[in-house]
Amino acid sequence: MKIDKLNLLEFATIGSTNEKAVELAEEGAPEWTVVFARKQTRGKGRYQRVWESPADLGLWFSVVLRPEIELNQLNLINLVTALSIREFILGQLQNQVKTYWPERVKLKWPNDVLVEGKKICGILLESSIRKNKIFHLVVGIGLNLNQKKENFSADIRAGATSLKLLTGLTYDLNKSLEAFLSLYYHRIIKALSSGFSNVVKSYQKNMLYLGELVGLDLGEKKIEGIVQGLNERGFLVLNVNGAQKIISAGDLWQINGKSKI
Ligand code: BT5
């Protein structure tokens, strides 16, 4: 289905699509302005980490949104985005193998999509708040499409994957982007109009580590606990020594066996 509102800006090379989208959003670019680049030279992850974005091997893009939600609901947009990516990827995999097992495509709170335990997509939200309201929200998405193993740096090779590595096919960037944006548009509109409770439910159903012992890096300290699920704002609920802790952001990892903290 066509999205009338879509304003797609394509670049051959850019520093970071998020930076460009933030700049345009600050200047008043309308919602559903999408900055798409075939290559990023300064693709960024969370906490100043690098996002590898080589030419023509994946979708590197950022979407400007201006959702009318409370500030403490921002995390929910992360969840809708990750679920939409999951749905897109699963659709692509099931086009090839009808019985592709949905349990293989998992969400790692708050912003990663993994297939068979390897990261295929990362999401980076950047928001601008004015007078206690969201002025703009830039949703940056990096989705690996056409990489072969050797296209990933040695640092991430073992933990990263792409659609090509999973299906053997080569994906057309523009067609893939269009298909994803159409799905994403509808998922966002639906969540904004009918509330986020189904979003939280489906995220929980598809998230990694539910009921398991995890470590969590909060920047200033590391803690560990058992994942109980998400609250209605999309925050992580962790049982730490019997006490419930609500976490808004951080890096999770699984603890197999003995704790290392
Ligand atoms: C993320 O950060 O996963 C968010 C990535 C967002 C990237 C998009 S691309 C379009 C838009 N413009 C930008 O400048 N950024 C957004 P984080 O959770 O911090 O994960 C970063 C980590 O993922 C890195 O430290 C690597 O370990 C790993 N990584 C880097 N590039 C990768 C890739 N292409 N595929 C899989 N893993 C990768």
Coordinates of C-alpha atoms and ligand atoms in Angstrom, one line a residue, residues 15-19 35 40 42-54 59-62 111-112 118-126 139-144 147 152 155-156 159-161 251, ligand 1:
G15 CA 28.1 10.5 7.6
S16 CA 25.1 9.3 9.6
T17 CA 21.5 9.2 8.5
N18 CA 20.4 9.9 12.1
E19 CA 22.5 13.1 12.2
V35 CA 16.8 9.8 5.2
Q40 CA 27.4 5.7 6.0
R42 CA 30.0 7.5 10.6
G43 CA 27.1 5.2 11.3
K44 CA 26.5 5.2 15.0
G45 CA 25.1 2.9 17.6
R46 CA 24.1 3.7 21.2
Y47 CA 26.7 5.1 23.6
Q48 CA 29.0 6.3 20.7
R49 CA 29.5 2.9 19.3
V50 CA 30.1 2.3 15.6
W51 CA 27.5 0.9 13.3
E52 CA 29.1 -0.8 10.3
S53 CA 27.4 0.5 7.2
P54 CA 29.2 -0.5 4.0
L59 CA 19.5 -0.5 4.8
W60 CA 20.8 2.5 6.7
F61 CA 18.0 4.9 7.2
S62 CA 16.3 7.2 9.7
N111 CA 16.8 -2.4 20.5
D112 CA 18.3 -5.4 18.8
K118 CA 23.1 -13.2 15.7
K119 CA 22.4 -9.5 15.3
I120 CA 20.8 -8.5 12.0
C121 CA 19.4 -5.1 13.0
G122 CA 20.0 -2.3 15.4
I123 CA 17.8 0.6 16.2
L124 CA 18.8 4.0 17.6
L125 CA 16.2 6.5 18.8
E126 CA 17.1 10.2 19.2
V139 CA 14.2 6.4 14.5
G140 CA 17.5 5.2 13.0
I141 CA 17.5 1.6 11.6
G142 CA 20.4 -0.5 10.4
L143 CA 19.3 -3.7 8.8
N144 CA 21.8 -6.1 7.3
Q147 CA 26.7 -9.0 3.7
F152 CA 31.7 -7.8 8.6
D155 CA 35.3 -7.8 15.7
I156 CA 31.6 -8.5 15.0
G159 CA 27.8 -12.2 16.3
A160 CA 26.3 -10.6 13.1
T161 CA 24.2 -11.9 10.3
D251 CA 23.0 -3.4 27.8
Ligands
BT5_1 C1 22.6 -0.2 17.7 O1 23.5 0.2 18.7 O2 22.4 -1.4 17.5 C2 22.0 0.9 16.9 C3 22.4 0.9 15.5 C4 21.7 1.9 14.7 C5 22.3 2.1 13.3 C6 21.4 2.9 12.4 S1 22.0 2.9 10.8 C7 21.0 4.2 10.3 C8 21.0 5.2 11.5 N1 22.1 6.1 11.4 C9 23.0 6.0 12.3 O3 24.1 6.6 12.4 N2 22.7 4.9 13.1 C10 21.4 4.4 12.8 P1 24.2 -0.7 19.8 O4 23.1 -1.4 20.5 O5 25.0 0.3 20.5 O6 25.0 -1.7 19.0 C11 26.2 -1.4 18.3 C12 27.1 -2.6 18.3 O7 26.6 -3.5 17.3 C13 28.5 -2.4 17.8 O8 29.3 -2.0 18.9 C14 28.9 -3.7 17.2 O9 29.3 -4.6 18.2 C15 27.6 -4.2 16.6 N3 27.5 -3.9 15.2 C16 28.0 -2.8 14.5 N4 27.7 -2.8 13.2 C17 26.9 -3.9 13.0 C18 26.2 -4.5 11.9 N5 26.2 -3.9 10.7 N6 25.6 -5.7 12.1 C19 25.5 -6.3 13.3 N7 26.1 -5.8 14.4 C20 26.8 -4.6 14.3

